[in-house]
mmCIF file of C-alpha atoms in Angstrom:
data_model
loop_
_atom_site.group_PDB
_atom_site.id
_atom_site.type_symbol
_atom_site.label_atom_id
_atom_site.label_comp_id
_atom_site.label_asym_id
_atom_site.label_seq_id
_atom_site.Cartn_x
_atom_site.Cartn_y
_atom_site.Cartn_z
ATOM 1 C CA MET A 22 22.703 -111.924 -30.143
ATOM 2 C CA THR A 23 22.601 -111.289 -33.877
ATOM 3 C CA GLY A 24 23.849 -113.484 -36.562
ATOM 4 C CA PRO A 25 26.760 -112.691 -39.046
ATOM 5 C CA ARG A 26 26.110 -109.728 -41.283
ATOM 6 C CA ARG A 27 25.390 -110.686 -44.874
ATOM 7 C CA PRO A 28 27.558 -109.115 -47.625
ATOM 8 C CA PRO A 29 26.066 -106.577 -49.694
ATOM 9 C CA SER A 30 24.196 -107.825 -52.820
ATOM 10 C CA ARG A 31 25.595 -107.390 -56.255
ATOM 11 C CA LEU A 32 23.111 -104.703 -56.854
ATOM 12 C CA VAL A 33 24.126 -102.679 -53.853
ATOM 13 C CA SER A 34 27.738 -102.956 -54.823
ATOM 14 C CA LEU A 35 27.160 -101.881 -58.185
ATOM 15 C CA LEU A 36 25.119 -98.903 -57.097
ATOM 16 C CA GLY A 37 27.916 -98.067 -54.831
ATOM 17 C CA VAL A 38 30.462 -98.103 -57.486
ATOM 18 C CA LEU A 39 28.027 -95.993 -59.752
ATOM 19 C CA ALA A 40 27.649 -93.412 -57.073
ATOM 20 C CA VAL A 41 31.469 -93.236 -56.753
ATOM 21 C CA ALA A 42 31.825 -92.871 -60.447
ATOM 22 C CA LEU A 43 29.204 -90.198 -60.709
ATOM 23 C CA LEU A 44 30.819 -88.352 -57.689
ATOM 24 C CA LEU A 45 34.253 -88.344 -59.435
ATOM 25 C CA ILE A 46 32.566 -87.000 -62.753
ATOM 26 C CA GLY A 47 30.918 -84.303 -60.897
ATOM 27 C CA LEU A 48 34.066 -83.255 -59.143
ATOM 28 C CA LEU A 49 35.863 -83.039 -62.533
ATOM 29 C CA GLN A 50 33.061 -80.862 -63.865
ATOM 30 C CA VAL A 51 33.181 -78.623 -60.936
ATOM 31 C CA ALA A 52 36.989 -78.265 -61.540
ATOM 32 C CA ASN A 53 36.400 -77.383 -65.248
ATOM 33 C CA LEU A 54 33.924 -74.778 -64.350
ATOM 34 C CA MET A 55 36.194 -73.211 -61.988
ATOM 35 C CA ARG A 56 38.918 -72.761 -64.657
ATOM 36 C CA HIS A 57 39.299 -69.422 -66.318
ATOM 37 C CA PRO A 58 38.335 -69.185 -69.741
ATOM 38 C CA MET A 59 40.831 -68.247 -72.418
ATOM 39 C CA PRO A 60 40.674 -64.450 -73.431
ATOM 40 C CA ASP A 61 38.294 -63.591 -76.422
ATOM 41 C CA ASP A 62 41.333 -61.786 -78.238
ATOM 42 C CA MET A 63 43.749 -64.778 -77.836
ATOM 43 C CA PRO A 64 45.122 -65.546 -81.237
ATOM 44 C CA PRO A 65 44.546 -69.054 -82.728
ATOM 45 C CA VAL A 66 47.125 -71.823 -81.961
ATOM 46 C CA PRO A 67 49.238 -72.328 -84.794
ATOM 47 C CA GLU A 68 49.843 -75.751 -86.321
ATOM 48 C CA LEU A 69 52.731 -77.654 -84.563
ATOM 49 C CA ASP A 70 56.056 -77.696 -86.220
ATOM 50 C CA ALA A 71 57.732 -80.793 -85.156
ATOM 51 C CA ASP A 72 61.246 -79.340 -85.927
ATOM 52 C CA ALA A 73 60.666 -76.079 -84.318
ATOM 53 C CA ALA A 74 58.910 -77.617 -81.276
ATOM 54 C CA ASP A 75 61.824 -79.611 -80.288
ATOM 55 C CA PRO A 76 63.991 -77.549 -77.893
ATOM 56 C CA ARG A 77 67.010 -79.729 -78.662
ATOM 57 C CA THR A 78 67.033 -78.612 -82.424
ATOM 58 C CA GLU A 79 70.396 -77.095 -83.305
ATOM 59 C CA ILE A 80 70.286 -73.431 -83.915
ATOM 60 C CA ASP A 81 71.800 -72.141 -87.231
ATOM 61 C CA CYS A 82 73.333 -68.862 -85.943
ATOM 62 C CA PRO A 83 74.211 -66.101 -88.451
ATOM 63 C CA ASP A 84 77.720 -64.706 -88.727
ATOM 64 C CA PRO A 85 78.415 -61.574 -86.613
ATOM 65 C CA PRO A 86 77.574 -58.359 -88.565
ATOM 66 C CA GLN A 87 80.420 -56.521 -90.058
ATOM 67 C CA GLU A 88 81.198 -53.020 -88.785
ATOM 68 C CA ALA A 89 79.865 -50.205 -91.076
ATOM 69 C CA ALA A 90 82.415 -48.604 -93.210
ATOM 70 C CA ASP A 91 80.855 -45.057 -93.399
ATOM 71 C CA ASP A 92 79.073 -42.863 -90.992
ATOM 72 C CA GLU A 93 75.872 -42.923 -92.777
ATOM 73 C CA THR A 94 75.390 -46.545 -92.367
ATOM 74 C CA ARG A 95 76.567 -46.397 -88.888
ATOM 75 C CA ALA A 96 73.873 -43.848 -88.193
ATOM 76 C CA ALA A 97 71.054 -46.131 -89.573
ATOM 77 C CA THR A 98 68.567 -47.510 -87.246
ATOM 78 C CA PRO A 99 69.794 -50.721 -85.594
ATOM 79 C CA PRO A 100 68.018 -53.932 -86.078
ATOM 80 C CA LEU A 101 65.030 -54.928 -83.769
ATOM 81 C CA VAL A 102 65.788 -58.278 -82.166
ATOM 82 C CA THR A 103 64.216 -60.595 -79.616
ATOM 83 C CA SER A 104 65.541 -62.306 -76.644
ATOM 84 C CA ASN A 105 65.219 -65.586 -78.458
ATOM 85 C CA GLU A 106 67.495 -64.383 -81.120
ATOM 86 C CA LEU A 107 70.142 -62.922 -78.582
ATOM 87 C CA LEU A 108 70.059 -66.001 -76.289
ATOM 88 C CA ASP A 109 70.213 -68.503 -79.151
ATOM 89 C CA CYS A 110 73.192 -66.857 -80.708
ATOM 90 C CA PRO A 111 74.946 -64.599 -78.117
ATOM 91 C CA ARG A 112 78.316 -64.530 -79.926
ATOM 92 C CA SER A 113 76.737 -63.325 -83.117
ATOM 93 C CA TRP A 114 75.302 -60.397 -81.369
ATOM 94 C CA ASP A 115 77.997 -59.657 -78.840
ATOM 95 C CA GLY A 116 78.898 -55.945 -78.763
ATOM 96 C CA GLN A 117 76.373 -55.157 -81.492
ATOM 97 C CA THR A 118 74.071 -52.180 -81.238
ATOM 98 C CA ILE A 119 70.416 -53.227 -81.299
ATOM 99 C CA ARG A 120 66.935 -52.251 -80.528
ATOM 100 C CA TYR A 121 64.996 -54.285 -78.093
ATOM 101 C CA ARG A 122 61.205 -54.177 -76.977
ATOM 102 C CA GLY A 123 59.786 -55.721 -73.844
ATOM 103 C CA GLU A 124 57.452 -55.355 -70.987
ATOM 104 C CA ALA A 125 59.054 -54.021 -67.711
ATOM 105 C CA VAL A 126 58.480 -56.639 -65.128
ATOM 106 C CA GLY A 127 59.294 -57.287 -61.419
ATOM 107 C CA ALA A 128 61.102 -53.945 -60.225
ATOM 108 C CA VAL A 129 63.328 -51.202 -61.145
ATOM 109 C CA LEU A 130 66.564 -51.199 -59.434
ATOM 110 C CA GLN A 131 68.210 -47.736 -59.500
ATOM 111 C CA ARG A 132 72.049 -47.256 -59.297
ATOM 112 C CA ALA A 133 74.096 -44.171 -59.368
ATOM 113 C CA ASP A 134 74.699 -44.320 -63.287
ATOM 114 C CA GLY A 135 71.581 -46.051 -64.420
ATOM 115 C CA ALA A 136 68.915 -48.552 -63.398
ATOM 116 C CA TRP A 137 68.408 -52.361 -63.846
ATOM 117 C CA VAL A 138 65.059 -53.493 -65.192
ATOM 118 C CA GLN A 139 63.870 -56.874 -66.635
ATOM 119 C CA LEU A 140 62.252 -56.583 -70.041
ATOM 120 C CA ASN A 141 60.127 -59.424 -71.093
ATOM 121 C CA ASP A 142 59.091 -60.120 -74.762
ATOM 122 C CA ASP A 143 57.259 -63.225 -74.022
ATOM 123 C CA ILE A 144 56.156 -64.826 -77.200
ATOM 124 C CA TYR A 145 53.734 -66.985 -75.689
ATOM 125 C CA ALA A 146 51.652 -64.122 -73.887
ATOM 126 C CA GLN A 147 51.684 -61.802 -76.897
ATOM 127 C CA THR A 148 51.067 -64.124 -79.777
ATOM 128 C CA ARG A 149 51.142 -68.048 -79.472
ATOM 129 C CA GLY A 150 49.267 -68.328 -76.147
ATOM 130 C CA PRO A 151 50.296 -70.108 -73.044
ATOM 131 C CA LEU A 152 52.687 -73.033 -73.737
ATOM 132 C CA PRO A 153 50.660 -75.833 -72.039
ATOM 133 C CA THR A 154 47.893 -75.169 -74.429
ATOM 134 C CA HIS A 155 49.765 -76.137 -77.528
ATOM 135 C CA ARG A 156 53.276 -77.313 -76.651
ATOM 136 C CA ASP A 157 54.669 -75.534 -79.606
ATOM 137 C CA TYR A 158 58.142 -74.613 -78.186
ATOM 138 C CA ALA A 159 59.381 -71.275 -79.509
ATOM 139 C CA GLY A 160 62.102 -70.341 -77.080
ATOM 140 C CA GLY A 161 62.305 -68.777 -73.708
ATOM 141 C CA ASN A 162 59.773 -66.608 -71.980
ATOM 142 C CA ALA A 163 61.905 -64.715 -69.431
ATOM 143 C CA GLY A 164 63.151 -61.815 -71.462
ATOM 144 C CA LEU A 165 66.517 -59.989 -70.819
ATOM 145 C CA GLY A 166 67.961 -57.778 -68.016
ATOM 146 C CA ALA A 167 68.689 -54.371 -69.202
ATOM 147 C CA PHE A 168 70.708 -51.458 -67.890
ATOM 148 C CA ILE A 169 68.865 -48.193 -68.804
ATOM 149 C CA PRO A 170 69.477 -44.426 -68.347
ATOM 150 C CA LEU A 171 67.987 -42.908 -65.029
ATOM 151 C CA GLU A 172 65.840 -40.534 -66.920
ATOM 152 C CA LEU A 173 64.040 -43.399 -68.741
ATOM 153 C CA ALA A 174 63.682 -45.300 -65.572
ATOM 154 C CA GLU A 175 61.953 -42.361 -63.858
ATOM 155 C CA ARG A 176 59.342 -42.458 -66.779
ATOM 156 C CA ILE A 177 58.270 -46.042 -65.764
ATOM 157 C CA GLY A 178 54.951 -45.765 -64.209
ATOM 158 C CA ARG A 179 54.117 -49.411 -63.674
ATOM 159 C CA VAL A 180 55.970 -52.716 -63.752
ATOM 160 C CA GLY A 181 54.563 -56.046 -64.605
ATOM 161 C CA GLY A 182 53.334 -58.516 -61.915
ATOM 162 C CA PRO A 183 50.366 -60.806 -60.711
ATOM 163 C CA ARG A 184 47.810 -57.876 -61.093
ATOM 164 C CA PHE A 185 49.314 -55.582 -63.629
ATOM 165 C CA ARG A 186 50.799 -55.421 -67.070
ATOM 166 C CA GLY A 187 54.002 -53.413 -66.914
ATOM 167 C CA ASP A 188 55.025 -50.500 -69.201
ATOM 168 C CA VAL A 189 56.612 -51.527 -72.503
ATOM 169 C CA LEU A 190 60.093 -50.076 -73.217
ATOM 170 C CA GLU A 191 61.788 -49.958 -76.632
ATOM 171 C CA ILE A 192 65.450 -49.364 -75.943
ATOM 172 C CA GLU A 193 68.442 -48.964 -78.070
ATOM 173 C CA GLY A 194 71.864 -50.036 -76.898
ATOM 174 C CA GLN A 195 74.601 -52.611 -76.929
ATOM 175 C CA PHE A 196 74.185 -56.425 -76.277
ATOM 176 C CA ARG A 197 76.850 -57.814 -74.110
ATOM 177 C CA ARG A 198 77.192 -61.494 -73.766
ATOM 178 C CA VAL A 199 79.422 -60.980 -70.792
ATOM 179 C CA ASP A 200 79.520 -57.550 -69.211
ATOM 180 C CA GLY A 201 82.707 -57.399 -67.212
ATOM 181 C CA GLU A 202 82.102 -53.954 -66.005
ATOM 182 C CA ARG A 203 78.892 -54.940 -64.149
ATOM 183 C CA ARG A 204 79.721 -58.631 -63.862
ATOM 184 C CA GLU A 205 76.555 -59.728 -65.616
ATOM 185 C CA ALA A 206 75.932 -62.146 -68.603
ATOM 186 C CA ALA A 207 73.463 -61.583 -71.503
ATOM 187 C CA VAL A 208 72.419 -58.086 -70.852
ATOM 188 C CA ILE A 209 71.745 -55.042 -72.877
ATOM 189 C CA VAL A 210 73.431 -51.769 -71.845
ATOM 190 C CA ALA A 211 70.992 -49.038 -73.309
ATOM 191 C CA HIS A 212 71.886 -45.537 -74.061
ATOM 192 C CA THR A 213 68.570 -44.393 -75.029
ATOM 193 C CA GLY A 214 64.788 -45.599 -75.017
ATOM 194 C CA ILE A 215 61.193 -44.625 -74.853
ATOM 195 C CA VAL A 216 57.987 -45.922 -73.103
ATOM 196 C CA ALA A 217 56.223 -47.293 -75.979
ATOM 197 C CA GLY A 218 53.202 -48.624 -74.166
ATOM 198 C CA GLU A 219 51.728 -47.950 -70.794
ATOM 199 C CA GLY A 220 50.953 -50.594 -68.255
ATOM 200 C CA ARG A 221 47.242 -51.591 -67.131
ATOM 201 C CA PRO A 222 45.541 -53.693 -64.689
ATOM 202 C CA ILE A 223 45.011 -57.265 -65.439
ATOM 203 C CA GLU A 224 41.352 -57.872 -65.534
ATOM 204 C CA ASP A 225 40.392 -60.875 -63.285
ATOM 205 C CA PRO A 226 36.405 -60.916 -62.932
ATOM 206 C CA VAL A 227 34.722 -63.265 -60.644
ATOM 207 C CA LEU A 228 33.321 -65.956 -62.725
ATOM 208 C CA PRO A 229 29.568 -66.680 -62.222
ATOM 209 C CA GLU A 230 30.156 -70.509 -62.016
ATOM 210 C CA ARG A 231 32.260 -69.852 -58.960
ATOM 211 C CA ARG A 232 29.662 -68.057 -57.208
ATOM 212 C CA VAL A 233 27.169 -70.708 -57.990
ATOM 213 C CA ILE A 234 29.645 -73.565 -56.826
ATOM 214 C CA ALA A 235 30.464 -71.680 -53.611
ATOM 215 C CA LEU A 236 26.794 -71.361 -52.803
ATOM 216 C CA VAL A 237 26.193 -74.865 -53.450
ATOM 217 C CA LEU A 238 29.034 -76.022 -51.348
ATOM 218 C CA VAL A 239 28.091 -73.844 -48.380
ATOM 219 C CA LEU A 240 24.594 -75.338 -48.458
ATOM 220 C CA LEU A 241 25.884 -78.935 -48.632
ATOM 221 C CA ALA A 242 28.204 -78.031 -45.685
ATOM 222 C CA ALA A 243 25.340 -76.606 -43.547
ATOM 223 C CA ALA A 244 23.167 -79.649 -44.520
ATOM 224 C CA THR A 245 25.909 -82.124 -43.382
ATOM 225 C CA VAL A 246 26.518 -80.383 -40.117
ATOM 226 C CA THR A 247 22.642 -80.110 -39.381
ATOM 227 C CA GLY A 248 22.176 -83.884 -40.190
ATOM 228 C CA GLU A 249 24.836 -84.954 -37.969
ATOM 229 C CA ARG A 250 23.620 -82.931 -35.022
ATOM 230 C CA LEU A 251 20.066 -84.326 -35.682
ATOM 231 C CA VAL A 252 21.622 -87.941 -35.811
ATOM 232 C CA ALA A 253 23.418 -87.174 -32.540
ATOM 233 C CA THR A 254 20.288 -85.874 -30.569
ATOM 234 C CA ARG A 255 18.304 -88.887 -31.464
ATOM 235 C CA ARG A 256 20.932 -91.537 -30.192
#
């Protein structure tokens, strides 16, 4: 009959706490190694503007443009606008002829008289970088839906998704805050457009650190299983 077990000494307890702390630090380092690095061509993060970074900041919308009085002015190239401008001030741009540029994402939905496509002019992907890296709020990142001519839709070779960048379209048409004909809100009904940039695959190379970590984990798993079997056979 054995006596009561003695509690572990302070040194053993301290070593146990130290071992757990080192294990946690190691897990954090492994997780950090498995993260994808930022692209080399990513632009530098701009300094945070406290006013612009607050999404609750009131937007000062311009007055709606006046209709041109002469044919020469009407024929001029319409302004190139962003989805932020259109969504921030939809009444100012409602019914106006504009130019818009964005990446075709998702799918192209053909109809009898045209096709729907989502055009994303994501400012975070193009210039500022992912929002969690700087928290400098600069509007939405979903773009706008556009109803484009069928002949333009047929020239789209690739739409954006997890593995590909989509073709970039530049369209010209009318922005409609509410499109009663098609029962949609905040859309662009385009009458012309071009494919301004071709889509491409998104490079996702396997990181060397991940291969090393995978090999180490396999070896640790094999050693654990082997050790358990050896202990079981000796009992």
